[in-house]
Short mmCIF file of N, CA and C in Angstrom, two decimals:
data_model
loop_
_atom_site.label_atom_id
_atom_site.label_comp_id
_atom_site.label_asym_id
_atom_site.label_seq_id
_atom_site.Cartn_x
_atom_site.Cartn_y
_atom_site.Cartn_z
N LYS E 104 0.87 -1.10 -0.07
CA LYS E 104 -0.06 0.12 -0.01
C LYS E 104 0.95 1.23 0.04
N ALA E 105 2.19 1.12 -0.23
CA ALA E 105 2.99 2.22 -0.54
C ALA E 105 2.56 3.07 -1.72
N SER E 106 2.83 4.34 -1.42
CA SER E 106 2.61 5.34 -2.76
C SER E 106 4.00 5.40 -3.38
N ILE E 107 4.00 5.30 -4.57
CA ILE E 107 5.41 5.03 -5.31
C ILE E 107 5.12 6.43 -6.43
N GLY E 108 6.35 6.85 -6.60
CA GLY E 108 6.49 7.80 -7.59
C GLY E 108 7.84 7.51 -8.55
N LEU E 109 7.68 7.74 -9.89
CA LEU E 109 9.12 7.66 -10.60
C LEU E 109 9.62 9.05 -10.83
N LEU E 110 10.93 8.79 -11.09
CA LEU E 110 11.70 9.90 -11.39
C LEU E 110 12.72 9.44 -12.44
N THR E 111 13.00 10.15 -13.43
CA THR E 111 13.89 9.76 -14.56
C THR E 111 14.89 10.71 -14.88
N ILE E 112 15.97 10.45 -15.02
CA ILE E 112 17.05 11.37 -15.47
C ILE E 112 17.59 10.72 -16.85
N ASP E 113 16.91 9.63 -17.36
CA ASP E 113 17.26 9.05 -18.44
C ASP E 113 16.93 9.75 -19.66
N THR E 114 17.38 11.02 -19.91
CA THR E 114 16.89 11.75 -21.22
C THR E 114 17.89 11.51 -22.28
N TYR E 115 18.85 10.38 -22.09
CA TYR E 115 19.79 10.18 -23.25
C TYR E 115 19.35 9.16 -24.02
N ARG E 116 18.72 8.19 -23.60
CA ARG E 116 18.20 7.17 -24.51
C ARG E 116 16.99 7.46 -25.32
N VAL E 117 16.96 7.20 -26.43
CA VAL E 117 15.69 7.62 -27.35
C VAL E 117 14.60 6.73 -26.76
N ALA E 118 13.37 7.35 -26.53
CA ALA E 118 12.22 6.86 -26.08
C ALA E 118 12.30 6.38 -24.60
N ALA E 119 13.33 6.49 -24.01
CA ALA E 119 13.42 6.02 -22.33
C ALA E 119 12.09 6.83 -21.69
N VAL E 120 12.19 8.07 -21.73
CA VAL E 120 10.92 8.81 -21.05
C VAL E 120 9.65 8.34 -21.41
N GLU E 121 9.49 7.88 -22.78
CA GLU E 121 8.21 7.69 -23.25
C GLU E 121 7.83 6.14 -22.60
N GLN E 122 8.83 5.46 -22.49
CA GLN E 122 8.56 3.99 -21.94
C GLN E 122 8.31 4.02 -20.52
N LEU E 123 8.92 5.11 -19.70
CA LEU E 123 8.53 5.09 -18.14
C LEU E 123 7.23 5.81 -17.95
N ARG E 124 7.09 6.62 -18.84
CA ARG E 124 5.60 7.36 -18.78
C ARG E 124 4.52 6.23 -18.83
N THR E 125 4.91 5.35 -19.91
CA THR E 125 3.78 4.20 -20.01
C THR E 125 3.64 3.45 -18.86
N TYR E 126 4.69 2.93 -18.28
CA TYR E 126 4.62 2.36 -16.99
C TYR E 126 3.97 3.02 -16.03
N ALA E 127 4.19 4.41 -15.72
CA ALA E 127 3.59 5.19 -14.70
C ALA E 127 2.16 5.22 -15.05
N ASN E 128 1.67 5.48 -16.36
CA ASN E 128 0.25 5.59 -16.46
C ASN E 128 -0.46 3.97 -16.20
N ILE E 129 0.29 2.76 -16.65
CA ILE E 129 -0.41 1.67 -16.28
C ILE E 129 -0.43 1.47 -14.62
N LEU E 130 0.49 1.91 -14.05
CA LEU E 130 0.61 1.83 -12.57
C LEU E 130 -0.29 2.87 -11.95
N ASP E 131 -0.52 3.92 -12.54
CA ASP E 131 -1.32 5.08 -12.24
C ASP E 131 -0.63 5.92 -10.81
N ILE E 132 0.69 6.06 -11.19
CA ILE E 132 1.53 6.61 -10.24
C ILE E 132 2.20 7.98 -10.91
N PRO E 133 2.59 8.83 -10.09
CA PRO E 133 3.26 10.11 -10.78
C PRO E 133 4.61 9.93 -11.21
N ILE E 134 5.12 10.57 -12.20
CA ILE E 134 6.52 10.74 -12.83
C ILE E 134 6.77 11.99 -13.01
N GLU E 135 8.06 12.06 -12.82
CA GLU E 135 9.04 13.62 -12.81
C GLU E 135 10.13 13.06 -13.79
N VAL E 136 10.17 14.10 -14.77
CA VAL E 136 11.43 13.95 -15.77
C VAL E 136 12.41 14.99 -15.31
N VAL E 137 13.48 14.78 -15.26
CA VAL E 137 14.59 15.72 -14.88
C VAL E 137 15.69 15.79 -15.86
N PHE E 138 15.89 16.98 -16.32
CA PHE E 138 16.98 17.16 -17.39
C PHE E 138 18.44 17.82 -16.85
N SER E 139 18.26 18.16 -15.57
CA SER E 139 19.45 18.85 -14.91
C SER E 139 19.57 18.57 -13.40
N PRO E 140 20.72 18.63 -12.87
CA PRO E 140 20.79 18.47 -11.50
C PRO E 140 20.13 19.54 -10.79
N GLN E 141 20.04 20.80 -11.41
CA GLN E 141 19.48 21.91 -10.72
C GLN E 141 17.52 21.62 -10.58
N GLU E 142 17.25 20.90 -11.45
CA GLU E 142 15.76 20.56 -11.51
C GLU E 142 15.39 19.45 -10.43
N PHE E 143 16.45 18.60 -10.06
CA PHE E 143 16.50 17.52 -9.27
C PHE E 143 15.67 17.62 -7.87
N THR E 144 16.03 18.58 -7.12
CA THR E 144 15.42 18.85 -5.97
C THR E 144 14.02 19.29 -5.94
N GLN E 145 13.61 20.08 -6.95
CA GLN E 145 12.18 20.64 -7.17
C GLN E 145 11.47 19.11 -7.58
N ALA E 146 12.05 18.50 -8.39
CA ALA E 146 11.23 17.23 -8.75
C ALA E 146 11.04 16.46 -7.42
N LEU E 147 11.92 16.36 -6.66
CA LEU E 147 11.65 15.35 -5.42
C LEU E 147 10.72 15.86 -4.51
N ARG E 148 10.74 17.17 -4.26
CA ARG E 148 9.88 17.90 -3.51
C ARG E 148 8.27 17.57 -4.09
N ARG E 149 8.21 17.61 -5.29
CA ARG E 149 6.71 17.54 -5.85
C ARG E 149 6.51 15.77 -5.64
N LEU E 150 7.47 15.02 -5.57
CA LEU E 150 7.10 13.69 -5.25
C LEU E 150 7.06 13.34 -3.50
N GLU E 151 7.05 14.48 -2.71
CA GLU E 151 7.28 14.27 -1.31
C GLU E 151 6.13 13.50 -0.69
N HIS E 152 4.96 13.51 -1.36
CA HIS E 152 3.89 12.71 -0.81
C HIS E 152 4.07 11.22 -0.97
N CYS E 153 4.95 10.60 -1.90
CA CYS E 153 5.27 9.54 -2.01
C CYS E 153 6.12 8.76 -0.91
N SER E 154 5.91 7.59 -0.85
CA SER E 154 6.53 6.80 0.40
C SER E 154 7.82 6.35 -0.19
N LEU E 155 7.83 6.05 -1.53
CA LEU E 155 8.93 5.41 -2.19
C LEU E 155 8.94 6.16 -3.63
N VAL E 156 10.25 6.71 -3.89
CA VAL E 156 10.52 7.26 -5.22
C VAL E 156 11.56 6.40 -5.93
N LEU E 157 11.24 5.81 -7.08
CA LEU E 157 12.16 5.14 -7.78
C LEU E 157 12.75 6.20 -8.98
N MET E 158 14.08 6.00 -9.04
CA MET E 158 14.81 6.94 -9.99
C MET E 158 15.60 6.11 -11.10
N ASP E 159 15.15 6.33 -12.21
CA ASP E 159 15.68 5.72 -13.42
C ASP E 159 16.79 6.44 -13.96
N THR E 160 18.23 5.85 -14.08
CA THR E 160 19.09 6.55 -14.84
C THR E 160 19.34 5.99 -16.09
N ALA E 161 20.23 6.63 -16.82
CA ALA E 161 20.58 6.25 -18.20
C ALA E 161 21.68 5.12 -18.17
N GLY E 162 21.54 3.99 -18.89
CA GLY E 162 22.24 2.84 -18.88
C GLY E 162 23.57 3.44 -19.78
N ARG E 163 24.53 3.98 -19.19
CA ARG E 163 25.61 4.43 -19.97
C ARG E 163 26.80 3.59 -19.55
N ASN E 164 27.81 3.77 -20.24
CA ASN E 164 29.45 3.10 -20.04
C ASN E 164 29.88 3.79 -18.65
N TYR E 165 29.71 3.03 -17.51
CA TYR E 165 30.04 3.66 -16.35
C TYR E 165 31.51 3.32 -16.05
N LEU E 166 32.28 2.78 -17.09
CA LEU E 166 33.61 2.42 -16.99
C LEU E 166 34.42 3.87 -17.49
N ASN E 167 33.62 4.59 -18.02
CA ASN E 167 33.90 5.89 -18.60
C ASN E 167 33.91 6.94 -17.22
N PRO E 168 34.85 7.37 -16.76
CA PRO E 168 34.70 8.24 -15.32
C PRO E 168 33.87 9.48 -15.81
N MET E 169 33.87 9.99 -17.05
CA MET E 169 33.01 11.18 -17.25
C MET E 169 31.45 10.80 -17.05
N HIS E 170 30.91 9.64 -17.53
CA HIS E 170 29.74 9.31 -17.29
C HIS E 170 29.18 9.28 -15.92
N LEU E 171 30.23 8.45 -15.16
CA LEU E 171 29.96 8.45 -13.75
C LEU E 171 29.91 9.74 -12.98
N SER E 172 30.89 10.87 -13.46
CA SER E 172 30.78 12.13 -12.84
C SER E 172 29.42 12.86 -13.07
N GLU E 173 28.91 12.41 -14.26
CA GLU E 173 27.54 13.29 -14.66
C GLU E 173 26.52 12.57 -13.77
N LEU E 174 26.66 11.47 -13.32
CA LEU E 174 25.53 10.78 -12.41
C LEU E 174 25.66 11.28 -11.00
N LYS E 175 26.85 11.37 -10.61
CA LYS E 175 26.81 11.71 -9.19
C LYS E 175 26.13 12.70 -8.45
N PRO E 176 25.90 13.83 -9.18
CA PRO E 176 25.10 14.75 -8.57
C PRO E 176 23.66 14.48 -8.27
N TYR E 177 23.31 13.58 -8.89
CA TYR E 177 21.96 12.96 -8.60
C TYR E 177 21.79 12.08 -7.74
N LEU E 178 22.91 11.37 -7.29
CA LEU E 178 23.01 10.47 -6.17
C LEU E 178 23.55 10.92 -4.92
N GLN E 179 24.11 12.22 -4.71
CA GLN E 179 24.52 12.73 -3.60
C GLN E 179 23.97 13.91 -3.46
N HIS E 180 22.68 13.79 -2.87
CA HIS E 180 21.81 14.90 -2.63
C HIS E 180 21.30 15.17 -1.34
N GLY E 181 21.70 14.36 -0.64
CA GLY E 181 21.38 14.43 1.09
C GLY E 181 20.00 13.79 1.44
N TRP E 182 19.24 13.41 0.50
CA TRP E 182 18.20 12.72 0.80
C TRP E 182 18.43 11.18 1.13
N PRO E 183 17.64 10.57 1.88
CA PRO E 183 17.84 9.16 2.27
C PRO E 183 17.51 8.41 1.13
N CYS E 184 18.46 7.62 0.91
CA CYS E 184 18.26 6.81 -0.37
C CYS E 184 18.96 5.45 -0.22
N GLU E 185 18.59 4.65 -1.12
CA GLU E 185 19.28 3.27 -1.51
C GLU E 185 19.70 3.47 -2.95
N THR E 186 21.00 2.91 -3.22
CA THR E 186 21.35 3.02 -4.65
C THR E 186 21.53 1.48 -5.20
N TYR E 187 20.77 1.26 -6.15
CA TYR E 187 20.92 -0.31 -6.63
C TYR E 187 21.63 -0.20 -7.90
N ILE E 188 22.61 -0.91 -8.21
CA ILE E 188 23.50 -0.80 -9.26
C ILE E 188 23.21 -2.00 -10.06
N VAL E 189 22.72 -1.93 -11.13
CA VAL E 189 22.04 -3.01 -12.07
C VAL E 189 23.14 -3.33 -12.99
N LEU E 190 23.58 -4.76 -12.87
CA LEU E 190 24.48 -5.13 -13.74
C LEU E 190 24.08 -6.44 -14.35
N SER E 191 24.52 -6.63 -15.69
CA SER E 191 24.10 -8.02 -16.25
C SER E 191 25.04 -9.21 -16.06
N ALA E 192 24.15 -10.38 -15.71
CA ALA E 192 25.04 -11.48 -15.48
C ALA E 192 25.71 -11.90 -16.50
N VAL E 193 25.70 -11.69 -17.60
CA VAL E 193 26.39 -12.14 -18.76
C VAL E 193 27.61 -11.32 -19.08
N THR E 194 27.90 -10.17 -18.25
CA THR E 194 29.08 -9.36 -18.35
C THR E 194 30.23 -10.40 -17.78
N LYS E 195 31.38 -10.01 -18.43
CA LYS E 195 32.64 -10.74 -18.08
C LYS E 195 32.98 -10.28 -16.69
N GLY E 196 33.63 -11.29 -16.07
CA GLY E 196 33.92 -11.28 -14.56
C GLY E 196 34.69 -9.77 -14.25
N ASN E 197 35.75 -9.56 -14.99
CA ASN E 197 36.82 -8.40 -14.93
C ASN E 197 35.95 -6.93 -15.16
N ASP E 198 35.02 -6.98 -15.97
CA ASP E 198 34.15 -5.92 -16.11
C ASP E 198 33.11 -5.73 -15.15
N LEU E 199 32.49 -6.84 -14.56
CA LEU E 199 31.70 -6.53 -13.44
C LEU E 199 32.55 -6.04 -12.18
N ARG E 200 33.62 -6.70 -11.91
CA ARG E 200 34.46 -6.08 -10.85
C ARG E 200 35.02 -4.59 -11.09
N ALA E 201 35.30 -4.20 -12.17
CA ALA E 201 35.56 -2.86 -12.48
C ALA E 201 34.42 -1.86 -12.36
N LEU E 202 33.31 -2.40 -12.71
CA LEU E 202 32.12 -1.41 -12.57
C LEU E 202 31.59 -1.36 -11.21
N SER E 203 31.69 -2.30 -10.48
CA SER E 203 31.38 -2.41 -9.20
C SER E 203 32.21 -1.49 -8.30
N GLU E 204 33.61 -1.29 -8.88
CA GLU E 204 34.72 -0.59 -8.10
C GLU E 204 34.32 1.09 -8.36
N GLN E 205 33.85 1.19 -9.77
CA GLN E 205 33.44 2.50 -9.95
C GLN E 205 32.45 3.28 -9.00
N PHE E 206 31.47 2.39 -8.55
CA PHE E 206 30.40 2.94 -7.70
C PHE E 206 30.81 2.73 -6.25
N ALA E 207 32.13 2.63 -5.76
CA ALA E 207 32.56 2.22 -4.60
C ALA E 207 32.14 3.47 -3.77
N SER E 208 32.31 4.61 -4.17
CA SER E 208 32.19 5.87 -3.44
C SER E 208 30.75 6.12 -3.15
N LEU E 209 29.75 5.57 -3.69
CA LEU E 209 28.52 5.84 -3.39
C LEU E 209 27.92 5.02 -2.14
N PRO E 210 27.19 5.92 -1.43
CA PRO E 210 26.66 5.27 -0.06
C PRO E 210 25.28 4.26 -0.21
N ASN E 211 24.95 3.50 0.56
CA ASN E 211 24.02 2.62 0.50
C ASN E 211 23.84 1.80 -0.73
N ARG E 212 24.94 1.14 -1.23
CA ARG E 212 24.88 0.49 -2.54
C ARG E 212 24.19 -0.99 -2.23
N LYS E 213 23.53 -1.44 -3.26
CA LYS E 213 23.21 -2.88 -3.40
C LYS E 213 23.07 -3.22 -4.86
N LEU E 214 23.31 -4.49 -5.00
CA LEU E 214 23.38 -4.98 -6.46
C LEU E 214 22.23 -5.73 -6.83
N ILE E 215 21.86 -5.46 -8.19
CA ILE E 215 20.73 -6.18 -8.95
C ILE E 215 21.49 -6.82 -10.14
N LEU E 216 21.61 -8.10 -10.11
CA LEU E 216 22.11 -8.72 -11.45
C LEU E 216 20.88 -9.15 -12.35
N THR E 217 20.99 -8.64 -13.51
CA THR E 217 19.82 -8.97 -14.43
C THR E 217 20.52 -10.13 -15.55
N LYS E 218 19.45 -10.67 -16.21
CA LYS E 218 19.78 -11.80 -17.25
C LYS E 218 20.48 -12.93 -16.78
N VAL E 219 20.01 -13.23 -15.65
CA VAL E 219 20.61 -14.79 -15.19
C VAL E 219 20.22 -15.68 -15.80
N ASP E 220 18.97 -15.58 -16.69
CA ASP E 220 18.58 -16.68 -17.49
C ASP E 220 19.11 -16.75 -18.62
N GLU E 221 19.95 -15.86 -19.10
CA GLU E 221 20.57 -15.64 -20.44
C GLU E 221 22.07 -16.09 -20.50
N THR E 222 22.42 -16.97 -19.38
CA THR E 222 23.83 -17.39 -19.19
C THR E 222 23.57 -18.93 -18.75
N SER E 223 24.77 -19.49 -18.83
CA SER E 223 24.77 -20.95 -18.36
C SER E 223 25.96 -21.06 -17.48
N THR E 224 26.89 -20.08 -17.43
CA THR E 224 28.13 -20.12 -16.31
C THR E 224 27.82 -18.95 -15.23
N TYR E 225 28.17 -19.12 -14.17
CA TYR E 225 27.74 -18.17 -12.96
C TYR E 225 29.08 -17.80 -12.26
N GLY E 226 30.25 -18.45 -12.50
CA GLY E 226 31.30 -18.10 -11.79
C GLY E 226 31.75 -16.67 -11.83
N ASN E 227 31.30 -15.87 -12.82
CA ASN E 227 31.66 -14.29 -12.66
C ASN E 227 30.65 -13.61 -11.52
N ILE E 228 29.66 -14.24 -11.23
CA ILE E 228 28.64 -13.76 -10.27
C ILE E 228 29.29 -14.03 -9.12
N PHE E 229 29.88 -15.00 -8.72
CA PHE E 229 30.29 -15.61 -7.43
C PHE E 229 31.69 -14.87 -7.16
N ASN E 230 32.42 -14.58 -8.28
CA ASN E 230 33.60 -13.81 -8.07
C ASN E 230 33.58 -12.51 -7.73
N LEU E 231 32.34 -11.87 -8.28
CA LEU E 231 31.76 -10.60 -7.97
C LEU E 231 31.36 -10.25 -6.64
N LEU E 232 30.48 -11.34 -5.96
CA LEU E 232 30.16 -11.31 -4.75
C LEU E 232 31.16 -11.56 -3.77
N HIS E 233 32.23 -12.33 -4.17
CA HIS E 233 33.28 -12.49 -3.17
C HIS E 233 34.35 -11.28 -3.19
N GLN E 234 34.49 -10.70 -4.35
CA GLN E 234 35.54 -9.54 -4.19
C GLN E 234 34.99 -8.19 -4.03
N SER E 235 33.54 -7.96 -4.14
CA SER E 235 33.07 -6.72 -3.78
C SER E 235 32.39 -6.65 -2.60
N PRO E 236 32.18 -5.57 -2.02
CA PRO E 236 31.62 -5.28 -0.70
C PRO E 236 30.13 -4.94 -0.97
N ILE E 237 29.80 -4.84 -2.06
CA ILE E 237 28.30 -4.48 -2.49
C ILE E 237 27.60 -5.85 -2.42
N PRO E 238 26.45 -5.65 -1.50
CA PRO E 238 25.63 -6.96 -1.35
C PRO E 238 24.54 -7.09 -2.53
N LEU E 239 24.26 -8.23 -2.59
CA LEU E 239 23.33 -8.60 -3.98
C LEU E 239 22.04 -8.71 -3.18
N ALA E 240 21.14 -7.78 -3.80
CA ALA E 240 19.64 -7.67 -3.20
C ALA E 240 18.72 -8.57 -4.17
N TYR E 241 18.88 -8.40 -5.43
CA TYR E 241 17.99 -9.04 -6.62
C TYR E 241 18.59 -9.64 -7.69
N LEU E 242 17.95 -10.69 -8.31
CA LEU E 242 18.29 -11.27 -9.51
C LEU E 242 17.05 -11.06 -10.38
N THR E 243 17.32 -11.05 -11.75
CA THR E 243 16.11 -11.13 -12.81
C THR E 243 16.55 -12.28 -13.50
N ASN E 244 15.36 -13.16 -13.69
CA ASN E 244 15.59 -14.36 -14.32
C ASN E 244 14.32 -14.39 -15.48
N GLY E 245 14.42 -13.37 -16.43
CA GLY E 245 13.48 -13.16 -17.36
C GLY E 245 13.05 -11.68 -17.53
N GLN E 246 12.18 -11.41 -18.59
CA GLN E 246 11.83 -10.11 -18.91
C GLN E 246 10.31 -9.73 -18.28
N SER E 247 9.59 -10.74 -17.83
CA SER E 247 8.47 -10.36 -17.25
C SER E 247 8.26 -9.52 -15.92
N VAL E 248 7.92 -8.23 -16.01
CA VAL E 248 8.00 -7.52 -14.82
C VAL E 248 6.71 -7.43 -14.10
N PRO E 249 6.47 -7.79 -13.04
CA PRO E 249 7.59 -7.92 -11.95
C PRO E 249 7.87 -9.30 -11.58
N ASP E 250 7.25 -10.20 -12.32
CA ASP E 250 7.21 -11.56 -12.01
C ASP E 250 8.82 -12.29 -11.96
N ASP E 251 9.67 -11.73 -12.89
CA ASP E 251 11.16 -12.41 -12.66
C ASP E 251 11.95 -11.63 -12.17
N LEU E 252 11.59 -10.56 -11.26
CA LEU E 252 12.43 -10.10 -10.27
C LEU E 252 12.43 -10.80 -9.13
N LEU E 253 13.48 -11.54 -8.50
CA LEU E 253 13.64 -12.22 -7.40
C LEU E 253 14.56 -11.81 -6.46
N VAL E 254 14.11 -11.63 -5.08
CA VAL E 254 14.81 -11.38 -3.94
C VAL E 254 15.90 -12.36 -3.85
N ALA E 255 17.30 -11.73 -3.77
CA ALA E 255 18.34 -12.84 -3.82
C ALA E 255 18.42 -13.59 -2.40
N ASP E 256 18.85 -14.75 -2.49
CA ASP E 256 18.96 -15.55 -1.34
C ASP E 256 19.99 -16.62 -1.55
N ALA E 257 20.46 -17.17 -0.42
CA ALA E 257 21.46 -18.11 -0.31
C ALA E 257 21.25 -19.20 -1.20
N ARG E 258 20.12 -19.85 -0.89
CA ARG E 258 19.56 -20.96 -1.69
C ARG E 258 19.54 -20.88 -3.19
N GLN E 259 19.15 -19.65 -3.66
CA GLN E 259 19.34 -19.46 -5.21
C GLN E 259 20.49 -19.40 -5.56
N LEU E 260 21.61 -18.74 -4.91
CA LEU E 260 22.78 -18.60 -5.35
C LEU E 260 23.56 -20.07 -5.40
N VAL E 261 23.10 -20.90 -4.49
CA VAL E 261 23.61 -22.35 -4.36
C VAL E 261 23.13 -22.98 -5.75
N ASP E 262 21.89 -22.83 -6.05
CA ASP E 262 21.32 -23.51 -6.99
C ASP E 262 22.00 -23.02 -8.40
N LEU E 263 22.25 -21.66 -8.34
CA LEU E 263 23.02 -21.21 -9.77
C LEU E 263 24.14 -21.99 -9.94
N LEU E 264 25.05 -22.08 -8.92
CA LEU E 264 26.31 -22.63 -8.85
C LEU E 264 26.30 -24.02 -9.13
N MET E 265 25.19 -24.72 -8.70
CA MET E 265 25.09 -26.23 -8.86
C MET E 265 24.31 -26.50 -10.14
N GLY E 266 23.89 -25.59 -10.95
CA GLY E 266 23.31 -26.03 -12.22
C GLY E 266 22.14 -25.16 -12.60
N GLY E 267 21.75 -24.23 -12.04
CA GLY E 267 20.54 -23.40 -12.82
C GLY E 267 19.71 -22.77 -11.48
N LEU E 268 18.93 -21.80 -11.83
CA LEU E 268 18.21 -21.33 -10.96
C LEU E 268 16.74 -21.72 -11.07
N ASP E 269 16.14 -22.13 -10.04
CA ASP E 269 14.75 -22.54 -9.81
C ASP E 269 14.06 -21.48 -9.19
N ASP E 270 13.09 -20.82 -9.82
CA ASP E 270 12.45 -19.68 -9.27
C ASP E 270 11.16 -19.94 -8.60
N ASP E 271 11.26 -21.18 -7.93
CA ASP E 271 9.84 -21.58 -7.25
C ASP E 271 9.79 -20.48 -5.93
#
């Protein structure tokens, strides 16, 4: 029964705003589109009545320090928040580690690993979880929203290592 609002700063990707507006309309929740850090605080204030605000950021190459520096003003605003870093399970292990290191300075980090269903090898996931201080919060095992978003737990991780994910 939480009231949810959406905020997007993803004005980089073509049709990203329209896609998120469609979700907001389906869910009948407010959405704010922010084009600059200067607009960010006002957008959050307009969503103050929401008990949860989900912010969408552009899926950029965050190995590039310039892209991360563009993102930081939106994440270091002083409001209480959790930062979920979304990475694909099909990404090479070294790249996963480098990406997680890029976000090391952000507070309250948690990890979402997507596309678990699109790989048959999971060593890169376990290496990342062993080497990174960022805890794993969720996995995605398909494209059906929200059915394929799974809360990560030890049993699922063991299932992955032993041969696949059972999403029961």
